[in-house]
CSV table of C-alpha atoms in Angstrom, one decimal:
chain,number,residue,atom,x,y,z
A,115,MET,CA,-12.4,27.2,33.7
A,116,ILE,CA,-11.5,23.8,32.2
A,117,ILE,CA,-11.2,23.7,28.5
A,118,VAL,CA,-11.4,20.4,26.6
A,119,GLY,CA,-10.1,20.8,22.9
A,120,GLU,CA,-12.8,19.0,20.6
A,121,LEU,CA,-11.2,18.7,17.3
A,122,ILE,CA,-9.9,15.3,17.4
A,123,ASN,CA,-13.4,13.9,16.9
A,124,ALA,CA,-14.2,11.3,14.2
A,125,SER,CA,-17.6,12.9,13.4
A,126,ARG,CA,-15.6,15.5,11.7
A,127,LYS,CA,-14.8,14.4,8.4
A,128,VAL,CA,-11.2,15.4,8.2
A,129,ILE,CA,-10.3,13.6,11.3
A,130,ALA,CA,-12.3,10.5,10.2
A,131,GLU,CA,-10.2,10.4,7.1
A,132,ALA,CA,-6.9,10.8,8.9
A,133,ILE,CA,-7.9,8.0,11.2
A,134,LYS,CA,-9.1,5.6,8.5
A,135,ALA,CA,-5.6,6.8,6.6
A,136,GLN,CA,-3.6,6.3,9.9
A,137,ASP,CA,-2.2,9.9,9.1
A,138,ALA,CA,-0.2,10.4,12.3
A,139,ASP,CA,1.1,13.7,11.3
A,140,TYR,CA,-2.3,15.2,10.8
A,141,ILE,CA,-3.6,14.1,14.1
A,142,LYS,CA,-0.3,15.3,16.0
A,143,LYS,CA,-0.5,18.8,14.2
A,144,VAL,CA,-4.3,19.2,15.3
A,145,ALA,CA,-3.2,18.2,18.9
A,146,ILE,CA,-0.3,20.6,19.1
A,147,ASN,CA,-2.5,23.5,17.8
A,148,GLU,CA,-5.1,22.7,20.4
A,149,ARG,CA,-2.4,22.5,23.2
A,150,GLU,CA,-0.8,25.7,22.1
A,151,ALA,CA,-4.3,27.3,22.0
A,152,GLY,CA,-4.5,26.8,25.7
A,153,VAL,CA,-6.5,23.6,26.3
A,154,ASP,CA,-6.4,21.7,29.6
A,155,TYR,CA,-7.4,18.4,28.0
A,156,ILE,CA,-7.4,17.1,24.5
A,157,ASP,CA,-10.6,15.1,23.5
A,158,VAL,CA,-10.1,11.9,21.5
A,159,ASN,CA,-13.2,10.2,19.9
A,160,ALA,CA,-13.5,7.4,17.3
A,161,GLY,CA,-17.0,7.0,17.7
A,162,ILE,CA,-18.0,6.5,14.1
A,163,PHE,CA,-15.7,3.4,13.7
A,164,ILE,CA,-18.1,0.5,14.1
A,165,GLY,CA,-16.0,-2.5,15.4
A,166,LYS,CA,-12.6,-0.4,15.4
A,167,GLU,CA,-13.3,2.2,18.0
A,168,MET,CA,-11.3,0.6,20.7
A,169,GLU,CA,-8.4,0.1,18.4
A,170,TYR,CA,-8.3,3.8,17.1
A,171,LEU,CA,-9.0,5.4,20.5
A,172,LYS,CA,-5.7,3.7,21.7
A,173,TRP,CA,-3.8,5.0,18.7
A,174,LEU,CA,-5.2,8.4,19.1
A,175,VAL,CA,-4.2,8.6,22.7
A,176,GLN,CA,-0.8,7.5,22.1
A,177,LEU,CA,-0.2,9.9,19.2
A,178,VAL,CA,-1.7,13.0,21.1
A,179,GLN,CA,0.4,12.5,24.1
A,180,LYS,CA,3.4,11.8,22.2
A,181,ALA,CA,2.9,15.1,20.4
A,182,THR,CA,1.9,17.2,23.4
A,183,GLY,CA,2.2,15.6,26.8
A,184,ALA,CA,-1.3,16.7,27.4
A,185,PRO,CA,-3.8,14.6,29.2
A,186,CYS,CA,-6.6,13.3,27.2
A,187,CYS,CA,-10.4,13.4,27.4
A,188,ILE,CA,-11.4,9.8,26.5
A,189,ASP,CA,-14.6,10.2,24.8
A,190,SER,CA,-16.6,6.9,24.2
A,191,PRO,CA,-19.8,5.5,25.4
A,192,ASP,CA,-18.3,2.2,25.3
A,193,PRO,CA,-16.8,1.1,28.5
A,194,LYS,CA,-14.4,-1.5,26.8
A,195,ALA,CA,-13.1,1.2,24.6
A,196,VAL,CA,-12.6,3.6,27.6
A,197,GLN,CA,-10.6,0.9,29.5
A,198,ALA,CA,-8.4,0.1,26.4
A,199,ALA,CA,-7.6,3.9,26.0
A,200,LEU,CA,-6.8,4.2,29.7
A,201,ALA,CA,-4.4,1.3,29.7
A,202,VAL,CA,-2.0,3.2,27.3
A,203,HIS,CA,-2.8,6.8,28.8
A,204,LYS,CA,-0.1,8.5,30.8
A,205,GLY,CA,-1.0,10.9,33.7
A,206,ILE,CA,-4.6,11.6,34.8
A,207,ALA,CA,-7.1,11.4,32.2
A,208,MET,CA,-10.8,12.5,32.1
A,209,ILE,CA,-13.5,10.0,31.1
A,210,ASN,CA,-16.2,11.2,29.0
A,211,SER,CA,-18.4,9.8,30.2
A,212,ILE,CA,-20.3,7.7,32.9
A,213,SER,CA,-24.1,7.9,32.9
A,214,LEU,CA,-27.1,6.4,34.9
A,215,GLU,CA,-27.7,4.1,32.1
A,216,LYS,CA,-27.2,0.7,33.9
A,217,GLU,CA,-24.9,-1.1,31.5
A,218,ARG,CA,-22.7,2.0,31.2
A,219,TYR,CA,-22.9,2.9,34.7
A,220,GLU,CA,-22.1,-0.6,35.9
A,221,ALA,CA,-19.1,-1.0,33.7
A,222,LEU,CA,-17.5,2.4,34.1
A,223,LEU,CA,-18.0,2.8,38.1
A,224,PRO,CA,-15.5,0.2,38.8
A,225,ILE,CA,-12.9,1.7,36.4
A,226,VAL,CA,-13.2,5.2,38.1
A,227,ALA,CA,-13.8,4.1,41.6
A,228,GLY,CA,-10.9,5.1,44.2
A,229,THR,CA,-9.0,6.8,41.3
A,230,ASN,CA,-7.9,10.4,40.8
A,231,LEU,CA,-9.5,10.3,37.2
A,232,LYS,CA,-11.6,13.2,36.2
A,233,VAL,CA,-15.1,11.9,35.4
A,234,VAL,CA,-17.8,13.7,33.0
A,235,ALA,CA,-21.0,12.4,34.6
A,236,LEU,CA,-23.8,12.7,31.9
A,237,CYS,CA,-27.2,13.3,32.9
A,238,MET,CA,-28.9,10.3,31.0
A,239,SER,CA,-30.7,7.3,32.5
A,240,ASP,CA,-32.5,4.2,31.5
A,241,ARG,CA,-35.6,6.4,31.6
A,242,GLY,CA,-34.5,8.3,28.5
A,243,MET,CA,-33.2,11.9,27.9
A,244,PRO,CA,-34.1,14.2,30.8
A,245,GLN,CA,-36.3,17.1,29.5
A,246,THR,CA,-36.5,19.6,32.5
A,247,THR,CA,-34.2,21.1,35.1
A,248,GLU,CA,-35.5,18.8,37.6
A,249,ASP,CA,-34.9,15.7,35.7
A,250,ARG,CA,-31.4,16.6,35.3
A,251,LEU,CA,-31.1,17.4,39.0
A,252,ALA,CA,-32.3,14.0,39.9
A,253,ILE,CA,-29.9,12.1,37.7
A,254,ALA,CA,-27.1,14.3,38.8
A,255,ASP,CA,-27.9,13.6,42.5
A,256,LYS,CA,-27.8,9.9,41.9
A,257,LEU,CA,-24.6,10.0,40.0
A,258,ILE,CA,-22.6,12.5,42.2
A,259,ASN,CA,-23.7,10.4,45.4
A,260,ALA,CA,-22.7,7.2,43.8
A,261,LEU,CA,-19.3,8.5,42.5
A,262,VAL,CA,-18.6,10.0,45.8
A,263,ARG,CA,-19.5,6.8,47.9
A,264,ASN,CA,-17.1,4.8,45.5
A,265,ASN,CA,-14.3,7.3,46.5
A,266,VAL,CA,-14.3,9.7,43.6
A,267,SER,CA,-13.8,13.2,44.9
A,268,LEU,CA,-16.3,15.8,44.2
A,269,GLU,CA,-13.8,18.1,42.5
A,270,ASN,CA,-13.2,15.3,40.1
A,271,ILE,CA,-16.6,15.1,38.9
A,272,TYR,CA,-17.7,17.2,35.8
A,273,VAL,CA,-21.6,16.9,35.5
A,274,ASP,CA,-22.8,17.2,31.9
A,275,PRO,CA,-26.5,18.3,32.2
A,276,LEU,CA,-27.0,17.1,28.6
A,277,VAL,CA,-27.5,19.7,25.9
A,278,GLN,CA,-30.5,19.2,23.6
A,279,PRO,CA,-31.4,21.0,20.3
A,280,VAL,CA,-33.3,24.1,20.9
A,281,GLY,CA,-34.6,23.8,17.3
A,282,THR,CA,-36.7,20.7,18.5
A,283,LYS,CA,-38.1,22.3,21.7
A,284,ASP,CA,-38.4,25.8,22.6
A,285,SER,CA,-37.5,25.1,26.3
A,286,PHE,CA,-34.3,23.0,25.9
A,287,GLY,CA,-31.9,25.9,26.1
A,288,ILE,CA,-33.3,27.4,29.5
A,289,GLU,CA,-33.9,24.0,31.0
A,290,PHE,CA,-30.2,23.1,30.5
A,291,LEU,CA,-29.0,26.6,31.8
A,292,ASN,CA,-31.3,26.3,34.9
A,293,ALA,CA,-29.8,23.0,35.6
A,294,ILE,CA,-26.2,24.3,35.5
A,295,GLN,CA,-27.2,26.8,38.2
A,296,ALA,CA,-29.2,24.1,40.3
A,297,ILE,CA,-26.2,21.7,40.2
A,298,MET,CA,-23.6,24.2,41.1
A,299,GLU,CA,-25.8,25.5,44.0
A,300,THR,CA,-26.8,22.2,45.3
A,301,PHE,CA,-23.4,20.3,45.1
A,302,LYS,CA,-20.7,23.1,46.1
A,303,GLY,CA,-17.4,21.9,44.7
A,304,VAL,CA,-18.6,19.9,41.8
A,305,HIS,CA,-17.8,21.2,38.2
A,306,THR,CA,-20.1,21.2,35.2
A,307,MET,CA,-19.0,20.7,31.7
A,308,CYS,CA,-20.6,20.3,28.3
A,309,GLY,CA,-20.1,20.3,24.6
A,310,LEU,CA,-22.0,22.9,22.7
A,311,SER,CA,-22.9,21.7,19.2
A,312,ASN,CA,-26.2,19.9,20.0
A,313,ILE,CA,-27.9,23.2,21.0
A,314,SER,CA,-27.6,24.4,17.4
A,315,TYR,CA,-28.6,21.2,15.6
A,316,GLY,CA,-31.0,21.9,12.9
A,317,LEU,CA,-30.4,25.6,12.6
A,318,PRO,CA,-28.4,27.8,10.5
A,319,ASN,CA,-25.4,30.0,11.6
A,320,ARG,CA,-24.5,27.4,14.4
A,321,LYS,CA,-21.3,29.1,15.4
A,322,PHE,CA,-23.1,32.2,16.7
A,323,LEU,CA,-25.8,30.1,18.6
A,324,ASN,CA,-23.0,27.9,20.1
A,325,ARG,CA,-21.1,31.0,21.4
A,326,THR,CA,-24.0,32.9,22.8
A,327,PHE,CA,-25.0,29.8,24.5
A,328,ALA,CA,-21.8,29.3,26.0
A,329,ILE,CA,-21.8,32.7,27.6
A,330,MET,CA,-25.1,32.2,28.9
A,331,ALA,CA,-24.1,29.0,30.6
A,332,VAL,CA,-20.9,30.6,32.1
A,333,ALA,CA,-23.2,33.3,33.6
A,334,LYS,CA,-25.0,30.3,35.4
A,335,GLY,CA,-21.8,28.8,36.7
A,336,LEU,CA,-20.5,26.5,34.1
A,337,ASP,CA,-16.9,26.0,34.6
A,338,GLY,CA,-16.0,23.4,31.9
A,339,LEU,CA,-16.3,23.4,28.3
A,340,ILE,CA,-15.5,20.9,25.2
A,341,ILE,CA,-14.8,23.3,22.4
A,342,ASN,CA,-12.8,24.3,19.4
A,343,PRO,CA,-9.9,26.1,21.1
A,344,LEU,CA,-8.9,27.6,17.7
A,345,ASP,CA,-12.0,29.6,17.4
A,346,LYS,CA,-10.4,32.9,18.8
A,347,GLU,CA,-13.9,34.7,19.1
A,348,MET,CA,-15.1,31.8,21.3
A,349,MET,CA,-12.0,31.7,23.5
A,350,ALA,CA,-12.2,35.5,24.1
A,351,SER,CA,-16.0,35.5,24.7
A,352,LEU,CA,-15.4,32.9,27.5
A,353,THR,CA,-12.6,35.0,29.0
A,354,VAL,CA,-15.1,38.0,29.0
A,355,ALA,CA,-17.9,35.8,30.3
A,356,GLU,CA,-16.0,34.6,33.5
A,357,THR,CA,-15.1,38.3,34.1
A,358,LEU,CA,-18.6,39.3,33.8
A,359,ALA,CA,-19.8,36.5,35.9
A,360,GLY,CA,-17.6,37.5,38.7
A,361,ARG,CA,-14.9,34.9,38.5
A,362,ASP,CA,-12.0,37.2,37.5
A,363,GLU,CA,-10.5,38.9,40.4
A,364,TYR,CA,-9.4,42.5,39.5
A,365,CYS,CA,-10.1,41.5,36.0
A,366,GLU,CA,-6.7,40.0,35.6
A,367,ASN,CA,-7.6,37.4,33.0
A,368,TYR,CA,-9.4,40.1,31.0
A,369,LEU,CA,-6.6,42.3,30.9
A,370,GLU,CA,-4.0,39.6,30.3
A,371,ALA,CA,-6.0,38.7,27.3
A,372,PHE,CA,-6.4,42.4,26.2
A,373,ARG,CA,-2.5,42.8,26.3
A,374,ALA,CA,-1.8,39.4,24.6
A,375,GLY,CA,-4.1,40.6,21.7
A,376,ARG,CA,-6.7,38.0,22.1
A,377,PHE,CA,-9.3,40.5,21.4
A,378,GLU,CA,-8.1,41.3,17.9
A,379,PHE,CA,-9.6,38.9,15.3
B,209,MET,CA,-62.8,30.9,-1.9
B,210,SER,CA,-60.1,28.5,-0.8
B,211,THR,CA,-58.0,26.1,-3.0
B,212,LEU,CA,-55.9,23.1,-2.2
B,213,ALA,CA,-52.9,25.0,-3.1
B,214,ASP,CA,-53.8,27.5,-0.3
B,215,VAL,CA,-53.9,24.5,2.0
B,216,ALA,CA,-50.4,23.5,0.9
B,217,GLN,CA,-49.1,26.9,1.2
B,218,SER,CA,-50.7,27.3,4.7
B,219,VAL,CA,-48.6,24.2,5.6
B,220,VAL,CA,-45.3,25.3,4.1
B,221,LYS,CA,-45.5,28.7,5.8
B,222,GLY,CA,-46.7,27.0,9.2
B,223,GLN,CA,-49.8,29.2,9.5
B,224,MET,CA,-52.3,27.5,12.0
B,225,ASP,CA,-55.4,29.8,11.5
B,226,LYS,CA,-54.9,29.9,7.8
B,227,VAL,CA,-54.8,26.2,7.4
B,228,LYS,CA,-57.9,25.8,9.5
B,229,GLU,CA,-59.6,28.3,7.5
B,230,HIS,CA,-58.8,26.9,4.2
B,231,VAL,CA,-59.6,23.3,5.2
B,232,GLN,CA,-63.0,24.4,6.7
B,233,ASN,CA,-63.8,26.3,3.5
B,234,LEU,CA,-62.9,23.2,1.3
B,235,ILE,CA,-64.9,20.9,3.6
B,236,ASP,CA,-67.9,23.4,3.3
B,237,ALA,CA,-67.5,23.5,-0.4
B,238,GLY,CA,-67.8,19.8,-0.7
B,239,ASN,CA,-64.2,18.8,-1.6
B,240,ALA,CA,-63.6,15.1,-0.8
B,241,PRO,CA,-61.8,14.6,2.5
B,242,LEU,CA,-59.0,12.6,1.0
B,243,ASP,CA,-58.5,14.9,-1.8
B,244,ILE,CA,-57.9,17.6,0.9
B,245,ILE,CA,-55.4,15.5,2.8
B,246,ASN,CA,-53.5,14.2,-0.1
B,247,ASN,CA,-53.4,17.1,-2.5
B,248,GLY,CA,-53.3,19.9,0.0
B,249,LEU,CA,-51.9,18.9,3.6
B,250,ILE,CA,-49.5,16.3,2.4
B,251,GLU,CA,-48.7,18.0,-0.7
B,252,GLY,CA,-47.6,20.9,1.5
B,253,MET,CA,-45.3,18.6,3.6
B,254,ASN,CA,-43.9,17.4,0.4
B,255,VAL,CA,-42.8,20.9,-0.5
B,256,VAL,CA,-41.4,21.4,3.3
B,257,GLY,CA,-39.4,18.2,2.8
B,258,VAL,CA,-37.9,19.5,-0.6
B,259,HIS,CA,-36.8,22.8,1.1
B,260,PHE,CA,-35.5,21.1,4.4
B,261,LYS,CA,-33.3,18.7,2.1
B,262,ALA,CA,-32.1,21.7,0.3
B,263,GLY,CA,-31.2,23.5,3.3
B,264,ASP,CA,-33.5,26.5,3.1
B,265,MET,CA,-35.8,25.4,5.7
B,266,PHE,CA,-34.8,24.4,9.2
B,267,VAL,CA,-35.9,21.8,11.9
B,268,PRO,CA,-38.2,24.2,14.0
B,269,GLU,CA,-39.9,25.4,10.7
B,270,VAL,CA,-40.4,21.8,9.7
B,271,LEU,CA,-41.8,20.8,13.2
B,272,LYS,CA,-44.2,23.9,12.9
B,273,SER,CA,-45.5,22.9,9.5
B,274,ALA,CA,-46.1,19.2,10.7
B,275,LYS,CA,-48.1,20.6,13.6
B,276,VAL,CA,-50.0,22.8,11.5
B,277,MET,CA,-50.7,20.0,9.0
B,278,ALA,CA,-51.8,17.7,11.7
B,279,ALA,CA,-54.4,20.3,12.9
B,280,GLY,CA,-55.7,20.3,9.4
B,281,VAL,CA,-56.0,16.5,9.3
B,282,GLU,CA,-57.8,16.7,12.4
B,283,LEU,CA,-60.6,18.7,10.9
B,284,VAL,CA,-60.8,16.3,8.0
B,285,LYS,CA,-60.6,13.0,9.7
B,286,PRO,CA,-64.1,12.9,11.3
B,287,LEU,CA,-65.5,13.0,7.7
B,288,ILE,CA,-63.6,9.8,6.5
B,289,ASP,CA,-65.0,6.4,6.8
B,290,ASP,CA,-62.7,3.9,8.3
B,291,SER,CA,-63.0,1.9,5.1
B,292,GLU,CA,-61.9,4.9,3.0
B,293,GLU,CA,-58.9,5.6,5.2
B,294,GLN,CA,-55.6,4.9,3.4
B,295,SER,CA,-52.2,5.3,4.1
B,296,LYS,CA,-49.3,5.0,2.0
B,297,GLY,CA,-48.1,2.2,4.2
B,298,VAL,CA,-47.4,0.9,7.8
B,299,ILE,CA,-44.0,1.7,9.5
B,300,VAL,CA,-42.8,0.2,12.7
B,301,LEU,CA,-40.3,2.6,14.2
B,302,GLY,CA,-38.1,2.5,17.4
B,303,THR,CA,-34.5,2.9,18.8
B,304,VAL,CA,-32.7,-0.2,19.4
B,305,LYS,CA,-31.9,-2.0,22.8
B,306,GLY,CA,-29.6,0.0,24.7
B,307,ASP,CA,-30.2,3.2,23.0
B,308,LEU,CA,-32.2,6.0,24.4
B,309,HIS,CA,-31.6,8.8,22.1
B,310,ASP,CA,-34.9,9.7,20.5
B,311,ILE,CA,-34.7,13.2,19.0
B,312,GLY,CA,-33.7,11.8,15.6
B,313,LYS,CA,-36.4,9.0,15.8
B,314,ASN,CA,-39.1,11.5,16.6
B,315,LEU,CA,-38.0,13.7,13.6
B,316,VAL,CA,-38.4,10.9,11.5
B,317,ASN,CA,-41.7,9.8,12.9
B,318,MET,CA,-43.0,13.3,12.3
B,319,MET,CA,-41.8,13.4,8.6
B,320,MET,CA,-43.2,9.9,7.9
B,321,THR,CA,-46.6,10.6,9.5
B,322,SER,CA,-46.8,14.0,7.6
B,323,SER,CA,-46.1,12.3,4.3
B,324,GLY,CA,-49.0,9.9,4.7
B,325,PHE,CA,-47.6,6.8,6.4
B,326,LYS,CA,-49.0,5.2,9.5
B,327,VAL,CA,-46.2,5.0,12.0
B,328,ILE,CA,-46.1,2.7,14.8
B,329,ASP,CA,-43.6,4.3,17.1
B,330,ILE,CA,-42.7,1.4,19.7
B,331,GLY,CA,-40.3,3.8,21.7
B,332,ILE,CA,-36.7,3.7,22.8
B,333,ASP,CA,-34.4,0.8,24.2
B,334,MET,CA,-36.3,-1.8,22.5
B,335,PRO,CA,-35.1,-5.5,22.4
B,336,PRO,CA,-35.5,-7.7,19.3
B,337,GLU,CA,-38.6,-9.4,20.7
B,338,LYS,CA,-40.5,-6.1,20.8
B,339,PHE,CA,-39.6,-5.3,17.2
B,340,ALA,CA,-40.8,-9.0,16.3
B,341,ASP,CA,-43.9,-8.6,18.3
B,342,ALA,CA,-44.8,-5.2,16.5
B,343,ILE,CA,-44.4,-6.9,13.0
B,344,ARG,CA,-46.8,-9.7,14.1
B,345,GLU,CA,-49.1,-7.2,15.6
B,346,HIS,CA,-49.2,-4.3,13.1
B,347,LYS,CA,-48.2,-6.1,9.8
B,348,PRO,CA,-45.9,-3.0,8.6
B,349,GLN,CA,-44.4,-2.9,5.3
B,350,ILE,CA,-41.3,-1.2,6.8
B,351,LEU,CA,-39.3,-1.7,9.9
B,352,ALA,CA,-37.3,1.3,10.9
B,353,MET,CA,-34.6,1.2,13.5
B,354,SER,CA,-32.5,4.0,15.0
B,355,ALA,CA,-29.2,4.1,17.0
B,356,LEU,CA,-26.9,7.0,17.8
B,357,LEU,CA,-24.0,5.1,19.4
B,358,THR,CA,-21.2,2.7,18.0
B,359,SER,CA,-22.0,0.6,21.0
B,360,THR,CA,-25.6,0.2,20.1
B,361,VAL,CA,-25.6,-0.3,16.4
B,362,TYR,CA,-24.9,-3.9,16.9
B,363,ALA,CA,-28.3,-4.3,18.5
B,364,MET,CA,-29.6,-3.6,14.7
B,365,ASP,CA,-27.7,-6.7,13.7
B,366,ASP,CA,-29.1,-8.6,16.6
B,367,THR,CA,-32.7,-7.5,15.6
B,368,ILE,CA,-32.5,-8.4,12.0
B,369,LYS,CA,-31.1,-11.8,13.1
B,370,TYR,CA,-33.8,-12.4,15.6
B,371,ILE,CA,-36.7,-11.5,13.3
B,372,THR,CA,-35.0,-13.8,10.6
B,373,THR,CA,-35.0,-16.7,13.1
B,374,GLU,CA,-38.7,-15.8,13.9
B,375,GLY,CA,-39.6,-16.2,10.2
B,376,LEU,CA,-40.5,-12.7,10.0
B,377,ARG,CA,-37.6,-11.1,7.8
B,378,ASP,CA,-39.5,-11.6,4.6
B,379,ARG,CA,-42.6,-9.8,5.5
B,380,VAL,CA,-40.9,-6.5,6.0
B,381,LYS,CA,-38.3,-4.2,4.5
B,382,VAL,CA,-35.7,-3.1,7.1
B,383,ILE,CA,-34.3,0.5,7.0
B,384,ILE,CA,-31.8,1.9,9.5
B,385,GLY,CA,-30.5,5.2,10.5
B,386,GLY,CA,-28.3,7.2,13.2
B,387,ALA,CA,-25.0,9.2,13.3
B,388,PRO,CA,-22.7,6.2,13.1
B,389,ILE,CA,-24.6,4.5,10.3
B,390,THR,CA,-23.4,4.3,6.8
B,391,GLN,CA,-24.5,2.5,3.6
B,392,GLU,CA,-21.8,0.0,4.1
B,393,PHE,CA,-22.8,-0.9,7.6
B,394,ALA,CA,-26.4,-1.3,6.4
B,395,GLU,CA,-25.5,-3.7,3.7
B,396,SER,CA,-23.4,-5.5,6.1
B,397,ILE,CA,-26.0,-6.5,8.4
B,398,GLY,CA,-28.6,-7.1,5.6
B,399,ALA,CA,-30.9,-4.1,5.9
B,400,ASP,CA,-32.8,-3.0,2.9
B,401,GLY,CA,-31.8,0.7,3.1
B,402,PHE,CA,-30.2,3.6,5.1
B,403,ALA,CA,-30.9,7.3,5.2
B,404,PRO,CA,-28.7,10.0,6.7
B,405,ASP,CA,-31.7,12.3,7.4
B,406,ALA,CA,-35.4,12.4,8.1
B,407,ALA,CA,-36.3,13.8,4.7
B,408,SER,CA,-34.2,11.1,3.0
B,409,ALA,CA,-35.9,8.4,5.2
B,410,VAL,CA,-39.2,9.3,3.9
B,411,ASP,CA,-38.0,9.3,0.1
B,412,LEU,CA,-36.5,5.7,1.0
B,413,CYS,CA,-39.9,4.4,2.4
B,414,LYS,CA,-41.7,5.9,-0.8
B,415,GLU,CA,-39.3,3.7,-2.8
B,416,LEU,CA,-39.5,0.7,-0.7
B,417,VAL,CA,-43.4,0.2,-0.4
């Protein structure tokens, strides 16, 4: 399972303030904490700074890599910001994300074509946000095929079926979960990936909803997540979920986590 | 015997059967249709809005209350003359060009409609020309734009500039919303207001009309 640490995101107030104040020490500290918690990638997002996103994103990438050496997940809907951040990134970054929205698709495809970059493929098209499992599968099909045709290998593609708030429509949870399964079964070798916080928008006690949803998604085959890695209960729950989903030979990871005291909160 | 307070209470609690029963009782007893809407159904949604803003009601409950309220309105509507029908004002609403995120916009639409505004939802990914056309066609007091991405917020600026060159800017108040939007940004592009959530958007509209 690929874990992307989500904490360096400007939609979080502490991070927005640190970015605005150019507080390098704070950003570095968060990055180091995430790395030590075991993340594979560190997400960087400056998406609330209108007009300054590109500049700030570059700054974040450089800081995070200097502090941890970890690869970044470059998180922006703006192809120009992505390209600027990539230019200063060392190693193989993850791009979050390409989608089927024409402008974004056309700008990002040449950036990732023929590279070893990891790409999050967001199930969104110019026809709007997908509602059903079938909507999502149809978009995933087009995106995966386009990426593979442009020499991006299947194992570098992380399909994000797009989480929508279950508080706004009862079926939004299950349609997403079924899409995970459909995508993983239809395109053997591809990965799936998502963030969780959208599922609980508009509802109280969000942490519990997010965690339970993550476990359900892992059961359907999800193998990548953008989460807060410092949430020990979340991390432990994911280990257990993978074991229960039959993806932990001889329960090795489960027992390792047990012996390391990761089930003691 | 049903009262207007019963109607309002049924809306707050999201009770579909109860609201229909109370509204029908009031109609049968000869209450004025507009009175049932304004002082029963809309009053209930006003209470919902207050609870929502205070954080003790949640999005799905608000959606349920809005649905219940709409069912009440459906019962009353046939009894209202067109000449009599009045709304708090007309709002044209849409997400700007390049932006397809409609969940926030739909919540805003629902809250505005439930508060007695007539909302013309022109949809997602709307270029400036469409907003201008909607102003000409529907003559709204308020133009409301939504954008969720840093890459699409500039389309709000473009839209305001476009309706200004078309000579339509003075006919409407412009309000904007969406995750990256701040009061500062709203002022920088010459919008008349900004709201951080759906309930605040309704309050803002009430102030502006």
